[in-house]
């Protein structure tokens, strides 16, 4: 099995009128130990200075994409994924979060540790100022082979960060999310549908 690298992952950030939060997220991506070549900002009808702020980082590989309407960012992410035929995975981050400098490195390690991984998910935590990067990270994973295994964990334990989900591109582009079946609760329906296509890997350390 070929080793997954950062070039196999399309990185997107979904946003709507949160320019200050978005800029913090972008900086956390610039600080990644394995840094993506390009970052797509999916902007769903922002009414602030998001386009101008994103334009400042064009030299850093940040690409602005305008979206509109309900689920506009999700649809645009699927459109990007369909075109990115040489990539294997896509991540859709949210504008009001930041990620640990080792986030993408740990994701890649998890992808290379198991076969038939359809998604890699993380936990989450809150903090007042900056990520406690000096704290040692735990590299433990939970693996859910079936959709029902993951669904049980999700609905009972709940502590899963949908805002850092990494999806296998081939699966992500071929399914429609049934919000009537699962309910529109954050991005849970997307994760639940994705879990039907292969293994779900959950990174245990909430700092990641």
Short mmCIF file of C-alpha atoms in Angstrom, two decimals:
data_model
loop_
_atom_site.label_atom_id
_atom_site.label_comp_id
_atom_site.label_asym_id
_atom_site.label_seq_id
_atom_site.Cartn_x
_atom_site.Cartn_y
_atom_site.Cartn_z
CA UNK A 1 0.00 0.00 0.00
CA UNK A 2 1.40 3.40 -1.02
CA UNK A 3 2.14 5.77 1.84
CA UNK A 4 -0.18 8.75 2.21
CA UNK A 5 1.51 12.18 2.20
CA UNK A 6 0.30 15.74 2.67
CA UNK A 7 -0.05 16.06 -1.11
CA UNK A 8 -2.81 13.42 -0.96
CA UNK A 9 -5.01 15.67 1.22
CA UNK A 10 -7.08 18.62 -0.05
CA UNK A 11 -7.42 21.18 2.76
CA UNK A 12 -10.53 23.38 2.91
CA UNK A 13 -11.76 25.87 5.51
CA UNK A 14 -15.48 26.67 5.60
CA UNK A 15 -16.41 30.18 6.72
CA UNK A 16 -19.22 32.71 7.03
CA UNK A 17 -18.57 36.25 8.31
CA UNK A 18 -15.91 35.33 10.87
CA UNK A 19 -12.88 37.04 9.42
CA UNK A 20 -10.90 37.28 12.67
CA UNK A 21 -11.49 33.64 13.61
CA UNK A 22 -10.72 32.55 10.06
CA UNK A 23 -7.37 34.32 10.08
CA UNK A 24 -6.39 32.50 13.29
CA UNK A 25 -7.30 29.17 11.65
CA UNK A 26 -5.20 29.99 8.60
CA UNK A 27 -2.20 30.80 10.79
CA UNK A 28 -2.58 27.47 12.58
CA UNK A 29 -2.41 25.77 9.17
CA UNK A 30 0.68 27.77 8.18
CA UNK A 31 2.34 26.38 11.33
CA UNK A 32 1.69 22.72 10.50
CA UNK A 33 4.67 20.35 10.74
CA UNK A 34 3.57 19.02 7.36
CA UNK A 35 2.16 22.03 5.57
CA UNK A 36 -0.33 21.78 2.69
CA UNK A 37 0.58 23.41 -0.62
CA UNK A 38 -2.88 24.93 -1.00
CA UNK A 39 -5.71 25.90 1.37
CA UNK A 40 -9.18 26.51 -0.07
CA UNK A 41 -11.32 29.03 1.81
CA UNK A 42 -15.00 28.30 1.15
CA UNK A 43 -16.85 31.52 1.90
CA UNK A 44 -20.62 31.22 2.20
CA UNK A 45 -21.90 34.75 1.53
CA UNK A 46 -19.82 36.56 4.15
CA UNK A 47 -20.76 40.20 4.71
CA UNK A 48 -17.44 41.23 6.27
CA UNK A 49 -13.85 41.62 4.98
CA UNK A 50 -13.25 37.90 4.41
CA UNK A 51 -12.35 38.20 0.68
CA UNK A 52 -9.84 40.98 1.34
CA UNK A 53 -8.24 39.15 4.27
CA UNK A 54 -7.90 35.92 2.30
CA UNK A 55 -6.35 37.80 -0.63
CA UNK A 56 -3.45 38.82 1.65
CA UNK A 57 -2.40 35.17 1.86
CA UNK A 58 -2.49 34.26 -1.82
CA UNK A 59 1.30 33.86 -1.79
CA UNK A 60 0.89 31.31 1.02
CA UNK A 61 -1.25 29.12 -1.24
CA UNK A 62 -4.63 30.27 0.08
CA UNK A 63 -7.36 30.13 -2.58
CA UNK A 64 -10.66 31.98 -2.18
CA UNK A 65 -13.88 30.24 -3.29
CA UNK A 66 -17.25 32.04 -3.09
CA UNK A 67 -20.27 29.89 -2.22
CA UNK A 68 -23.92 30.68 -1.66
CA UNK A 69 -27.08 29.20 -0.17
CA UNK A 70 -27.85 26.32 2.20
CA UNK A 71 -25.00 23.77 2.27
CA UNK A 72 -23.09 25.96 -0.18
CA UNK A 73 -19.74 25.20 1.42
CA UNK A 74 -20.40 21.45 1.46
CA UNK A 75 -21.39 21.47 -2.21
CA UNK A 76 -18.31 23.49 -3.14
CA UNK A 77 -16.10 21.06 -1.20
CA UNK A 78 -17.59 18.16 -3.16
CA UNK A 79 -17.01 20.07 -6.38
CA UNK A 80 -13.35 20.64 -5.47
CA UNK A 81 -13.00 16.98 -4.50
CA UNK A 82 -14.37 15.82 -7.85
CA UNK A 83 -11.75 17.85 -9.68
CA UNK A 84 -8.86 16.85 -7.37
CA UNK A 85 -8.61 13.38 -8.88
CA UNK A 86 -4.98 12.92 -7.82
CA UNK A 87 -5.84 13.45 -4.13
CA UNK A 88 -7.10 10.70 -1.85
CA UNK A 89 -8.62 12.66 1.06
CA UNK A 90 -10.25 16.01 1.79
CA UNK A 91 -10.60 17.86 5.08
CA UNK A 92 -13.20 20.56 5.73
CA UNK A 93 -12.10 22.64 8.70
CA UNK A 94 -14.26 25.29 10.35
CA UNK A 95 -13.41 28.96 10.68
CA UNK A 96 -13.87 29.26 14.45
CA UNK A 97 -11.31 26.59 15.41
CA UNK A 98 -7.54 26.21 15.28
CA UNK A 99 -5.53 23.01 15.00
CA UNK A 100 -2.40 21.78 16.73
CA UNK A 101 0.85 22.09 14.71
CA UNK A 102 0.99 18.28 14.58
CA UNK A 103 -2.65 17.82 13.51
CA UNK A 104 -2.00 16.92 9.88
CA UNK A 105 1.02 14.81 10.78
CA UNK A 106 -1.08 12.71 13.15
CA UNK A 107 -3.84 12.41 10.55
CA UNK A 108 -1.33 11.11 8.00
CA UNK A 109 0.09 8.66 10.54
CA UNK A 110 -3.41 7.30 11.16
CA UNK A 111 -4.13 6.98 7.44
CA UNK A 112 -0.95 4.98 6.98
CA UNK A 113 -1.60 2.76 9.99
CA UNK A 114 -4.81 1.12 8.71
CA UNK A 115 -6.32 -0.08 5.46
CA UNK A 116 -9.65 1.05 4.00
CA UNK A 117 -9.94 4.23 6.07
CA UNK A 118 -12.91 6.33 4.94
CA UNK A 119 -12.50 9.09 7.54
CA UNK A 120 -10.19 10.28 10.31
CA UNK A 121 -11.77 12.27 13.14
CA UNK A 122 -10.47 14.02 16.23
CA UNK A 123 -11.72 14.97 19.65
CA UNK A 124 -11.52 18.59 20.82
CA UNK A 125 -10.84 20.79 23.80
CA UNK A 126 -11.08 24.47 24.73
CA UNK A 127 -8.38 26.85 25.95
CA UNK A 128 -8.08 30.53 26.74
CA UNK A 129 -5.16 31.73 24.63
CA UNK A 130 -3.01 29.31 22.64
CA UNK A 131 -2.72 25.58 22.14
CA UNK A 132 -0.52 24.02 24.86
CA UNK A 133 1.97 22.76 22.26
CA UNK A 134 4.54 21.76 24.90
CA UNK A 135 2.20 19.11 26.26
CA UNK A 136 3.13 15.62 24.98
CA UNK A 137 0.58 14.24 22.53
CA UNK A 138 -0.97 10.79 22.74
CA UNK A 139 -0.84 8.85 19.46
CA UNK A 140 -3.62 6.41 20.41
CA UNK A 141 -6.44 5.71 17.95
CA UNK A 142 -9.90 4.18 18.17
CA UNK A 143 -10.90 2.25 15.05
CA UNK A 144 -14.56 1.62 14.13
CA UNK A 145 -14.81 -0.99 11.35
CA UNK A 146 -18.55 -0.58 10.76
CA UNK A 147 -20.99 2.29 10.56
CA UNK A 148 -23.01 0.92 13.49
CA UNK A 149 -19.88 0.83 15.67
CA UNK A 150 -19.13 4.47 15.00
CA UNK A 151 -22.78 5.54 15.31
CA UNK A 152 -23.00 3.95 18.75
CA UNK A 153 -19.91 5.81 19.92
CA UNK A 154 -21.10 9.09 18.40
CA UNK A 155 -24.56 9.08 19.96
CA UNK A 156 -23.45 7.73 23.36
CA UNK A 157 -20.13 9.53 23.88
CA UNK A 158 -20.58 12.49 21.50
CA UNK A 159 -17.06 13.83 22.01
CA UNK A 160 -16.11 13.88 18.32
CA UNK A 161 -14.95 17.02 16.49
CA UNK A 162 -16.84 17.18 13.22
CA UNK A 163 -14.94 20.39 12.43
CA UNK A 164 -11.67 18.54 11.78
CA UNK A 165 -13.02 15.54 9.85
CA UNK A 166 -10.89 14.11 7.04
CA UNK A 167 -12.90 12.22 4.41
CA UNK A 168 -11.80 9.80 1.73
CA UNK A 169 -12.35 11.74 -1.49
CA UNK A 170 -13.82 8.87 -3.54
CA UNK A 171 -16.50 8.31 -0.87
CA UNK A 172 -17.15 11.98 -0.12
CA UNK A 173 -18.04 12.83 -3.73
CA UNK A 174 -20.46 9.96 -4.31
CA UNK A 175 -22.94 10.27 -1.47
CA UNK A 176 -25.79 12.64 -0.72
CA UNK A 177 -26.35 13.41 2.94
CA UNK A 178 -29.87 12.54 4.11
CA UNK A 179 -30.55 15.16 6.76
CA UNK A 180 -34.10 13.83 7.15
CA UNK A 181 -32.77 10.45 8.28
CA UNK A 182 -30.11 11.69 10.69
CA UNK A 183 -31.21 15.22 11.59
CA UNK A 184 -29.21 18.36 10.85
CA UNK A 185 -27.00 18.39 13.93
CA UNK A 186 -23.73 20.02 12.94
CA UNK A 187 -21.89 17.69 10.55
CA UNK A 188 -22.96 14.43 12.19
CA UNK A 189 -24.98 13.27 9.18
CA UNK A 190 -21.92 13.60 6.93
CA UNK A 191 -19.77 11.53 9.29
CA UNK A 192 -22.48 8.88 9.70
CA UNK A 193 -22.91 8.42 5.95
CA UNK A 194 -19.15 8.41 5.41
CA UNK A 195 -18.75 5.66 8.04
CA UNK A 196 -20.68 3.27 5.80
CA UNK A 197 -17.84 3.17 3.26
CA UNK A 198 -14.97 1.86 5.42
CA UNK A 199 -13.14 2.26 8.69
CA UNK A 200 -13.50 5.35 10.87
CA UNK A 201 -10.39 6.27 12.86
CA UNK A 202 -10.72 8.58 15.87
CA UNK A 203 -7.62 10.25 17.27
CA UNK A 204 -7.86 10.04 21.04
CA UNK A 205 -5.89 13.11 22.12
CA UNK A 206 -8.22 16.15 22.37
CA UNK A 207 -5.33 18.59 21.87
CA UNK A 208 -4.82 17.42 18.26
#
